[in-house]
Amino acid sequence: MTLSFLVLAMTLCILPGGVRAEIYTSIGQMTDLIFRERELVQSLKEYIQTEKSRLAFVKSWAGKLDALTQLSTSDPEGYLAHPVNAYKLLKRLNMEWSELENLVLQDVSNGFLANILLHKQFFPDEEDKIGAAKALMRLQDTYKLDSEILSSGKLPGVRHNGFLTVDDCFDMGKIAYDEEDHYHSALWMQEVLRRLDAGEDGAVSLSEALDYLSFSVYQLGDLHRSAELIRRLVSIEPSHQRALGNLNHLEMMMSKKIEDGEEMHPSPATERPVTLETYERPRDHLPERETYEALCRGEGVRMTEQRRSRLFCRYQDRGRNPRLLLAPMKEEDEWDNPHIVRYLDALSQTEMDRIKELAKPVLARATVRDPVSGVLTVANYRVSKSAWLGDEVDPIIARVSQRIEDVTGLSLETAESLQVANYGVGGQYEPHFDFSRMSDVEAGGATVFTDIGAAIWPRKGTAVFWYNLWRSGEGDYRTRHAACPVLVGSKWVANKWIHERGQEFLRQCGLTEVD
């Protein structure tokens, strides 16, 4: 067991804000793509000058990207803090630049092709595009965002707005459809239908949207809605043989239900819009899913005013530690039982910048230990990248370790190296135990404790500390916690796990299971 007081879940920063695959799991590494895309735009503009008359369409496309990349490179993390911007960056580099490459291949006598081939080795792949789309759906679920709201980019705290076109929404729905996730497919195909009905132009056709939407709602068990959507499809394309066959099949099924008494009367014919409340989201592997997501939204926090009145703040010198006598640490109570505290100004801006600088080149996809095989592996419920920095890496890391030892009053002799984690698009870590984090975030990104109903919100430069073991050495199961998906922002966290070994004379042992 470890005494992982999740020490210093040190919030490095969450600003609104070359390894292939899994790029989407780290906003920090995605910032490199912003500058690569900018360089490609410059190369593209030079190419256009040589063949301006023939490449009028390409020039128009480049102009749009030029304006976009000027904005994004001025504040990369702020730009990528909006999940829609992050998704569209991955989609552009995965799909649209390749389409442009095919166009340019018609004439290979230019330097642009060589430049794009040079950068292409760093481009996101299909896994990144799908991962980013799933991340947007995860945000949609956790924060109860309707597809219309999410696609319009109307999110709290954003510095750079971003929106999805009707074709982007279709791609979202298609990814969900291909994953047999018909709940999200229905939500996004309905948004496509709404946009097309409102007159928005796109490559996707109305019949395509109706085709996918009708099948998804059928898979969700809504026969009448599916039938009405197919009838509309047939009215547009009377010769659509598959739609005609599906409609005949549905009408037979509905007639049989009436004959068997399962329906006393036919449901009224209607083509009601599909919203978040229309269908129940399918159950998944996490039993406390609803509690976890409610806490992420700030709902269901079990801290009464009476309990809150017993929380205090203080200057902590940890038994007159000489360093803390000179500069006492500002400590404030976040939760009473189990006791969770926050240390203010735990890291300076210079320290945070240096830690991020050291970590970024060595970030790797965060792993979990498989409960069956015991092997470390990646998992969809932990979406982030992390790096491990020992005290020998840089004097600042050693200085931070000394500060942790001072403020906790514990020995770091058996502690693990400083873990620096960066969360990507919709980055999260579902409820788990640590028997073995923070930065300002404009929206989302809380650390929540599902057993006790606590939500600890990230604040830049602060550190949060708790014990996950009783004094007896038994695990405190009340400390089961999770990192909520980051809605807006780029979340950097530095963690320090301190093991129980070496603390025998520093933290008094208890004799009973819950001491």
Coordinates of C-alpha atoms in Angstrom, one line a residue:
M1 CA 0.0 0.0 0.0
T2 CA 1.0 3.6 -0.5
L3 CA 0.3 6.6 1.7
S4 CA -0.4 8.5 -1.5
F5 CA -1.8 11.6 0.0
L6 CA -2.1 12.6 -3.4
V7 CA 0.2 15.1 -2.2
L8 CA 0.3 18.1 -4.0
A9 CA -1.9 17.4 -6.5
M10 CA -0.3 20.6 -7.6
T11 CA -2.2 22.5 -10.0
L12 CA 0.4 23.7 -12.5
C13 CA -2.1 25.3 -14.7
I14 CA -5.2 25.1 -16.6
L15 CA -5.4 27.8 -19.1
P16 CA -8.3 28.2 -21.4
G17 CA -6.6 27.0 -23.7
G18 CA 6.5 14.1 -32.3
V19 CA 4.5 11.2 -31.3
R20 CA 1.8 9.7 -33.6
A21 CA -1.4 8.4 -32.1
E22 CA -3.0 9.4 -28.8
I23 CA -2.1 13.0 -29.5
Y24 CA -5.6 13.9 -28.3
T25 CA -4.8 12.7 -24.8
S26 CA -2.5 15.7 -24.0
I27 CA -3.3 19.4 -24.8
G28 CA 0.3 20.1 -24.0
Q29 CA 1.6 18.0 -26.9
M30 CA -1.3 19.2 -29.2
T31 CA 0.1 22.7 -29.1
D32 CA 2.9 21.5 -31.4
L33 CA 0.3 20.8 -34.0
I34 CA -0.8 24.4 -34.0
F35 CA 2.6 25.5 -35.1
R36 CA 3.0 22.7 -37.6
E37 CA -0.3 23.7 -39.2
R38 CA 0.8 27.3 -39.3
E39 CA 4.0 26.3 -41.1
L40 CA 2.0 24.3 -43.6
V41 CA -0.2 27.3 -44.3
Q42 CA 2.8 29.4 -45.0
S43 CA 4.2 26.8 -47.4
L44 CA 0.8 26.5 -49.0
K45 CA 0.7 30.3 -49.6
E46 CA 4.1 30.2 -51.4
Y47 CA 2.8 27.4 -53.6
I48 CA -0.3 29.4 -54.5
Q49 CA 1.8 32.2 -55.8
T50 CA 3.3 30.0 -58.5
E51 CA -0.1 28.7 -59.7
K52 CA -2.5 31.3 -58.6
S53 CA -4.9 31.0 -61.6
R54 CA -5.3 27.2 -61.4
L55 CA -5.6 27.0 -57.6
A56 CA -8.2 29.6 -56.8
F57 CA -10.1 27.1 -54.6
V58 CA -6.9 26.1 -52.7
K59 CA -6.1 29.8 -52.1
S60 CA -9.5 30.4 -50.6
W61 CA -9.1 27.4 -48.3
A62 CA -5.6 28.5 -47.3
G63 CA -6.9 32.0 -46.5
K64 CA -9.4 30.5 -44.1
L65 CA -6.7 28.4 -42.4
D66 CA -4.3 31.3 -42.4
A67 CA -6.6 33.4 -40.3
L68 CA -7.4 30.5 -38.0
T69 CA -3.8 29.6 -37.4
Q70 CA -2.8 33.2 -36.7
L71 CA -5.4 33.1 -33.9
S72 CA -4.5 29.7 -32.6
T73 CA -0.7 30.3 -32.6
S74 CA -1.1 33.5 -30.6
D75 CA -2.5 31.5 -27.7
P76 CA -2.1 27.8 -28.4
E77 CA -3.3 26.5 -25.0
G78 CA -6.1 29.0 -24.8
Y79 CA -7.2 28.1 -28.3
L80 CA -7.1 24.3 -27.5
A81 CA -8.8 24.8 -24.2
H82 CA -12.1 24.9 -26.2
P83 CA -12.8 21.2 -26.9
V84 CA -14.4 22.0 -30.2
N85 CA -11.3 23.7 -31.4
A86 CA -9.2 20.7 -30.3
Y87 CA -11.5 18.3 -32.1
K88 CA -11.5 20.3 -35.3
L89 CA -7.7 20.7 -35.3
L90 CA -7.3 16.9 -35.2
K91 CA -10.0 16.5 -37.8
R92 CA -8.3 19.0 -40.2
L93 CA -4.9 17.4 -39.9
N94 CA -6.4 13.8 -40.2
M95 CA -8.7 14.5 -43.1
E96 CA -8.7 17.8 -44.8
W97 CA -4.9 18.3 -45.3
S98 CA -4.8 14.8 -46.9
E99 CA -7.6 15.8 -49.3
L100 CA -5.6 18.9 -50.1
E101 CA -2.5 16.7 -50.7
N102 CA -4.4 14.7 -53.2
L103 CA -5.3 17.9 -55.0
V104 CA -1.7 19.1 -55.1
L105 CA -0.6 15.7 -56.3
Q106 CA -2.0 16.6 -59.7
D107 CA 1.2 18.6 -60.1
V108 CA 4.3 17.4 -58.2
S109 CA 6.5 20.2 -59.5
N110 CA 6.3 22.2 -56.3
G111 CA 7.9 22.4 -52.9
F112 CA 4.6 22.3 -51.0
L113 CA 4.2 18.6 -51.4
A114 CA 7.7 18.0 -50.0
N115 CA 6.9 20.2 -47.0
I116 CA 3.6 18.5 -46.3
L117 CA 5.2 15.0 -46.5
L118 CA 7.8 16.2 -44.0
H119 CA 5.2 17.2 -41.5
K120 CA 2.8 14.4 -42.2
Q121 CA 4.8 12.0 -39.9
F122 CA 3.6 14.1 -37.0
F123 CA 0.0 14.3 -38.0
P124 CA -2.7 12.8 -35.9
D125 CA -4.2 9.5 -37.1
E126 CA -7.6 8.0 -37.3
E127 CA -7.4 7.0 -33.6
D128 CA -6.9 10.6 -32.6
K129 CA -9.9 11.8 -34.6
I130 CA -12.1 9.1 -33.1
G131 CA -10.7 9.7 -29.6
A132 CA -11.4 13.4 -29.8
A133 CA -14.9 12.8 -31.0
K134 CA -15.6 10.5 -28.2
A135 CA -14.1 13.1 -25.8
L136 CA -16.7 15.6 -27.0
M137 CA -19.4 13.1 -26.4
R138 CA -18.0 12.4 -22.9
L139 CA -18.2 16.2 -22.2
Q140 CA -21.8 16.2 -23.6
D141 CA -22.8 13.4 -21.2
T142 CA -21.0 14.6 -18.1
Y143 CA -22.1 18.3 -18.3
K144 CA -25.5 17.6 -19.9
L145 CA -24.8 19.6 -23.0
D146 CA -27.2 19.4 -25.9
S147 CA -25.6 18.8 -29.3
E148 CA -26.8 22.3 -30.4
I149 CA -25.1 24.0 -27.5
L150 CA -21.9 22.0 -27.8
S151 CA -21.7 22.4 -31.6
S152 CA -22.3 26.2 -31.3
G153 CA -19.3 26.5 -28.9
K154 CA -21.4 28.3 -26.3
L155 CA -19.3 27.1 -23.3
P156 CA -18.5 28.9 -20.1
G157 CA -15.1 30.7 -19.8
V158 CA -13.9 30.3 -23.4
R159 CA -11.4 32.9 -24.7
H160 CA -11.6 31.6 -28.3
N161 CA -14.9 30.5 -29.6
G162 CA -15.2 27.4 -31.8
F163 CA -18.2 25.8 -33.6
L164 CA -19.0 22.7 -35.5
T165 CA -20.4 22.9 -39.1
V166 CA -23.2 20.6 -40.2
D167 CA -20.6 18.3 -41.8
D168 CA -18.6 18.2 -38.5
C169 CA -21.8 17.2 -36.7
F170 CA -22.4 14.5 -39.3
D171 CA -18.8 13.2 -38.7
M172 CA -19.6 13.1 -35.0
G173 CA -22.7 11.1 -35.6
K174 CA -21.0 8.8 -38.1
I175 CA -18.2 8.0 -35.6
A176 CA -20.8 7.1 -32.9
Y177 CA -22.8 5.0 -35.5
D178 CA -19.7 3.1 -36.5
E179 CA -19.0 2.4 -32.8
E180 CA -22.6 1.1 -32.5
D181 CA -23.3 3.9 -30.1
H182 CA -26.7 4.7 -31.3
Y183 CA -27.6 7.0 -28.4
H184 CA -25.0 9.6 -29.4
S185 CA -25.5 8.9 -33.1
A186 CA -29.1 9.9 -32.7
L187 CA -28.2 13.1 -30.9
W188 CA -25.7 14.2 -33.5
M189 CA -27.7 13.1 -36.6
Q190 CA -30.7 15.0 -35.1
E191 CA -28.4 18.1 -35.0
V192 CA -27.5 17.5 -38.6
L193 CA -31.2 17.4 -39.5
R194 CA -31.9 20.6 -37.6
R195 CA -29.1 22.4 -39.3
L196 CA -30.1 21.2 -42.8
D197 CA -33.7 22.2 -42.1
A198 CA -32.5 25.6 -41.1
G199 CA -30.8 26.0 -44.5
E200 CA -27.2 25.4 -43.6
D201 CA -25.2 24.2 -46.6
G202 CA -22.9 21.2 -46.3
A203 CA -21.6 18.1 -48.2
V204 CA -24.0 15.9 -46.3
S205 CA -27.4 15.5 -47.8
L206 CA -30.8 15.5 -46.0
S207 CA -31.4 11.9 -47.1
E208 CA -28.1 10.7 -45.6
A209 CA -29.0 12.3 -42.2
L210 CA -32.5 10.8 -42.2
D211 CA -31.1 7.4 -43.1
Y212 CA -28.6 7.3 -40.2
L213 CA -31.0 8.9 -37.8
S214 CA -33.9 6.6 -38.6
F215 CA -31.7 3.5 -38.0
S216 CA -30.2 4.8 -34.8
V217 CA -33.6 5.5 -33.2
Y218 CA -34.8 2.1 -34.4
Q219 CA -31.9 0.5 -32.6
L220 CA -33.0 2.5 -29.5
G221 CA -36.4 0.9 -29.7
D222 CA -38.4 3.8 -31.0
L223 CA -40.3 2.2 -33.9
H224 CA -42.8 5.0 -34.5
R225 CA -40.1 7.8 -34.7
S226 CA -38.0 5.6 -37.0
A227 CA -41.0 5.0 -39.3
E228 CA -41.8 8.8 -39.5
L229 CA -38.2 9.5 -40.4
I230 CA -38.2 6.9 -43.1
R231 CA -41.4 8.2 -44.5
R232 CA -39.8 11.6 -44.8
L233 CA -36.8 9.9 -46.5
V234 CA -39.0 8.2 -49.0
S235 CA -40.8 11.4 -49.8
I236 CA -37.4 12.9 -50.8
E237 CA -36.2 9.7 -52.6
P238 CA -39.2 7.7 -53.7
S239 CA -36.9 5.0 -55.3
H240 CA -34.8 4.4 -52.2
Q241 CA -35.4 0.6 -52.1
R242 CA -33.8 0.0 -48.7
A243 CA -35.8 2.7 -47.1
L244 CA -39.0 1.3 -48.7
G245 CA -38.1 -2.2 -47.4
N246 CA -37.4 -0.9 -43.9
L247 CA -40.6 1.1 -43.8
N248 CA -42.6 -2.0 -44.8
H249 CA -40.8 -4.0 -42.1
L250 CA -41.5 -1.4 -39.4
E251 CA -45.2 -1.1 -40.3
M252 CA -45.5 -4.9 -40.0
M253 CA -43.8 -4.8 -36.6
M254 CA -46.0 -2.0 -35.3
S255 CA -49.2 -3.8 -36.6
K256 CA -48.1 -7.0 -34.8
K257 CA -47.6 -5.1 -31.6
I258 CA -51.2 -3.9 -31.8
E259 CA -52.5 -7.3 -32.6
D260 CA -50.7 -8.9 -29.7
G261 CA -52.0 -6.2 -27.4
E262 CA -48.6 -4.7 -26.6
E263 CA -50.1 -1.4 -27.9
M264 CA -53.7 -0.6 -27.5
H265 CA -53.6 2.3 -30.0
P266 CA -50.9 3.4 -32.5
S267 CA -48.7 6.1 -31.1
P268 CA -49.4 9.5 -32.8
A269 CA -47.4 10.0 -35.9
T270 CA -44.8 12.6 -35.1
E271 CA -41.2 13.5 -35.9
R272 CA -40.2 14.9 -32.6
P273 CA -36.6 16.3 -32.2
V274 CA -34.2 14.0 -30.4
T275 CA -32.8 15.7 -27.3
L276 CA -30.7 14.6 -24.3
E277 CA -33.9 13.6 -22.5
T278 CA -35.5 11.6 -25.3
Y279 CA -33.7 8.3 -24.7
E280 CA -32.0 6.8 -21.7
R281 CA -28.2 6.7 -22.0
P282 CA -27.0 3.0 -22.0
R283 CA -25.5 1.8 -18.8
D284 CA -21.7 1.2 -18.7
H285 CA -19.0 -0.3 -16.5
L286 CA -19.1 2.4 -13.8
P287 CA -21.7 1.8 -11.1
E288 CA -21.4 5.3 -9.6
R289 CA -21.6 7.0 -13.0
E290 CA -24.5 9.3 -12.1
T291 CA -23.0 10.3 -8.8
Y292 CA -19.6 11.0 -10.4
E293 CA -21.0 13.1 -13.2
A294 CA -23.3 15.1 -10.9
L295 CA -20.4 16.0 -8.7
C296 CA -18.5 17.1 -11.8
R297 CA -21.3 19.5 -12.5
G298 CA -21.2 20.8 -8.9
E299 CA -24.4 18.9 -8.0
G300 CA -24.9 16.6 -4.9
V301 CA -22.0 18.0 -2.9
R302 CA -22.6 16.9 0.7
M303 CA -21.2 19.8 2.6
T304 CA -23.8 21.5 4.8
E305 CA -23.4 25.0 6.1
Q306 CA -23.0 23.7 9.6
R307 CA -20.1 21.5 8.5
R308 CA -18.6 24.3 6.4
S309 CA -18.6 26.6 9.5
R310 CA -16.1 24.2 11.0
L311 CA -13.6 24.6 8.2
F312 CA -10.8 27.0 8.8
C313 CA -7.7 28.5 7.2
R314 CA -4.3 29.0 8.9
Y315 CA -0.6 29.6 8.5
Q316 CA 1.1 26.2 8.7
D317 CA 4.7 26.1 10.1
R318 CA 4.6 22.3 10.8
G319 CA 6.0 22.3 14.2
R320 CA 8.2 25.4 13.7
N321 CA 10.0 24.1 10.7
P322 CA 12.7 26.7 10.1
R323 CA 11.9 27.1 6.4
L324 CA 8.2 27.5 7.2
L325 CA 8.9 29.9 10.0
L326 CA 10.4 32.2 7.4
A327 CA 7.6 31.6 4.9
P328 CA 4.6 29.9 6.4
M329 CA 2.4 27.9 4.0
K330 CA -1.2 29.2 3.8
E331 CA -3.4 26.1 4.5
E332 CA -7.2 26.0 4.2
D333 CA -9.6 23.1 5.0
E334 CA -11.5 21.8 1.9
W335 CA -13.2 18.9 3.7
D336 CA -13.6 17.8 7.3
N337 CA -13.9 14.0 7.2
P338 CA -11.7 12.7 5.7
H339 CA -9.6 15.7 6.2
I340 CA -8.6 17.3 2.9
V341 CA -6.5 20.5 2.9
R342 CA -5.4 23.0 0.2
Y343 CA -2.1 24.9 0.2
L344 CA -2.2 28.2 -1.5
D345 CA 0.8 29.6 -3.5
A346 CA 2.4 26.1 -3.4
L347 CA 4.1 26.8 -6.7
S348 CA 5.3 30.0 -8.3
Q349 CA 4.6 30.8 -12.0
T350 CA 8.3 30.3 -12.7
E351 CA 8.3 26.8 -11.1
M352 CA 5.1 25.8 -13.0
D353 CA 6.5 26.9 -16.3
R354 CA 9.8 25.0 -15.7
I355 CA 8.0 21.8 -14.6
K356 CA 5.8 21.9 -17.8
E357 CA 8.9 22.6 -19.9
L358 CA 10.7 19.6 -18.4
A359 CA 7.7 17.3 -18.7
K360 CA 6.4 18.1 -22.2
P361 CA 9.1 16.3 -24.2
V362 CA 8.7 13.1 -22.2
L363 CA 4.9 12.9 -21.8
A364 CA 3.5 9.4 -22.5
R365 CA 0.0 8.0 -22.4
A366 CA -1.0 7.5 -18.8
T367 CA -1.5 3.8 -17.9
V368 CA -3.4 1.7 -15.4
R369 CA -2.7 -1.7 -14.0
D370 CA -4.9 -4.4 -15.5
P371 CA -6.7 -6.1 -12.5
V372 CA -6.5 -9.5 -14.1
S373 CA -3.0 -9.6 -15.7
G374 CA -1.3 -7.0 -13.6
V375 CA 0.2 -5.5 -16.7
L376 CA 0.3 -1.7 -17.2
T377 CA -2.0 -0.7 -20.1
V378 CA -3.9 2.3 -21.5
A379 CA -7.6 2.6 -20.7
N380 CA -10.5 4.8 -22.0
Y381 CA -11.3 5.8 -18.4
R382 CA -7.9 7.5 -18.0
V383 CA -7.4 10.0 -20.8
S384 CA -4.2 11.9 -20.2
K385 CA -0.4 11.8 -20.6
S386 CA 2.1 11.9 -17.9
A387 CA 5.9 12.2 -17.2
W388 CA 7.9 11.3 -14.1
L389 CA 10.5 13.8 -12.9
G390 CA 13.1 12.8 -10.3
D391 CA 14.8 15.3 -8.0
E392 CA 18.0 14.9 -10.0
V393 CA 16.3 16.2 -13.2
D394 CA 16.4 19.9 -12.2
P395 CA 17.0 22.0 -9.0
I396 CA 13.4 23.1 -9.2
I397 CA 12.1 19.6 -8.8
A398 CA 14.3 19.1 -5.8
R399 CA 13.1 22.3 -4.4
V400 CA 9.5 21.3 -4.8
S401 CA 10.2 18.0 -3.1
Q402 CA 11.7 19.7 -0.1
R403 CA 8.7 22.0 0.1
I404 CA 6.4 18.9 0.1
E405 CA 8.4 17.3 2.9
D406 CA 8.3 20.5 4.9
V407 CA 4.6 21.1 4.7
T408 CA 3.5 17.5 5.2
G409 CA 6.0 16.7 7.9
L410 CA 6.7 13.4 6.3
S411 CA 9.7 11.8 4.8
L412 CA 10.1 11.5 1.1
E413 CA 12.8 8.8 1.3
T414 CA 10.4 6.2 -0.2
A415 CA 8.2 8.6 -2.2
E416 CA 7.8 8.3 -5.9
S417 CA 9.1 10.8 -8.4
L418 CA 7.0 13.8 -9.2
Q419 CA 4.3 12.8 -11.7
V420 CA 3.3 15.6 -14.1
A421 CA 0.0 14.9 -16.0
N422 CA -1.5 16.8 -18.8
Y423 CA -5.1 16.1 -19.8
G424 CA -6.2 16.2 -23.4
V425 CA -9.6 16.8 -25.1
G426 CA -12.2 15.9 -22.5
G427 CA -9.4 14.4 -20.4
Q428 CA -10.4 12.5 -17.3
Y429 CA -9.6 9.8 -14.8
E430 CA -12.7 7.9 -13.6
P431 CA -13.3 6.9 -9.9
H432 CA -10.4 4.9 -8.5
F433 CA -8.3 4.3 -5.4
D434 CA -4.7 5.4 -5.0
F435 CA -3.6 2.9 -2.4
S436 CA -0.6 2.6 -4.4
R437 CA -3.5 16.6 -8.0
M438 CA -4.0 21.3 -10.0
S439 CA -4.4 24.5 -12.5
D440 CA -7.2 27.0 -13.0
V441 CA -9.8 25.6 -15.3
E442 CA -12.5 27.7 -16.8
A443 CA -15.0 24.9 -16.6
G444 CA -14.9 21.3 -15.4
G445 CA -11.8 19.4 -14.3
A446 CA -12.7 19.0 -10.6
T447 CA -11.4 16.2 -8.4
V448 CA -14.5 14.6 -6.9
F449 CA -14.9 12.0 -4.1
T450 CA -17.9 9.8 -5.0
D451 CA -18.2 8.1 -1.6
I452 CA -18.3 11.3 0.5
G453 CA -19.9 13.6 -2.1
A454 CA -17.0 16.1 -2.2
A455 CA -15.9 18.2 -5.2
I456 CA -12.5 19.9 -5.1
W457 CA -12.1 22.5 -7.8
P458 CA -8.7 23.2 -9.4
R459 CA -7.0 26.4 -8.6
K460 CA -3.7 27.4 -10.3
G461 CA -0.6 27.1 -8.2
T462 CA -2.3 25.4 -5.3
A463 CA -1.8 21.9 -3.8
V464 CA -4.3 19.5 -2.3
F465 CA -3.3 16.9 0.3
W466 CA -5.0 14.0 2.0
Y467 CA -4.2 10.6 3.5
N468 CA -5.7 7.6 1.8
L469 CA -4.7 5.2 4.6
W470 CA -5.9 5.0 8.1
R471 CA -3.3 5.2 10.8
S472 CA -3.7 1.4 11.1
G473 CA -2.4 1.0 7.6
E474 CA -5.8 0.0 6.2
G475 CA -7.0 1.7 3.0
D476 CA -9.5 4.5 3.6
Y477 CA -12.2 3.7 1.0
R478 CA -13.8 7.1 1.4
T479 CA -11.0 8.5 -0.7
R480 CA -12.2 6.9 -3.9
H481 CA -11.9 9.8 -6.3
A482 CA -11.9 10.9 -9.9
A483 CA -10.6 13.6 -12.2
C484 CA -13.6 15.1 -14.0
P485 CA -13.4 15.8 -17.8
V486 CA -12.0 19.2 -18.6
L487 CA -14.7 21.1 -20.3
V488 CA -12.7 24.3 -21.0
G489 CA -9.1 24.7 -20.3
S490 CA -5.8 22.8 -20.3
K491 CA -5.2 20.9 -17.1
W492 CA -1.7 20.3 -15.8
V493 CA -1.3 18.4 -12.5
A494 CA 1.8 17.5 -10.5
N495 CA 1.3 14.5 -8.1
K496 CA 3.5 13.2 -5.4
W497 CA 2.7 9.8 -3.8
I498 CA 4.4 9.3 -0.4
H499 CA 4.6 5.7 0.8
E500 CA 3.9 4.6 4.3
R501 CA 7.3 3.1 4.7
G502 CA 9.6 5.5 6.5
Q503 CA 6.8 7.4 8.3
E504 CA 6.8 5.2 11.4
F505 CA 8.1 8.0 13.7
L506 CA 6.4 10.8 11.8
R507 CA 2.8 9.7 11.7
Q508 CA 1.7 7.8 14.8
C509 CA 0.2 4.3 14.1
G510 CA -3.3 3.2 15.2
L511 CA -4.4 -0.1 16.6
T512 CA -7.9 -0.5 15.1
E513 CA -8.9 -0.8 11.4
V514 CA -10.2 2.8 11.2
D515 CA -7.5 4.5 13.4

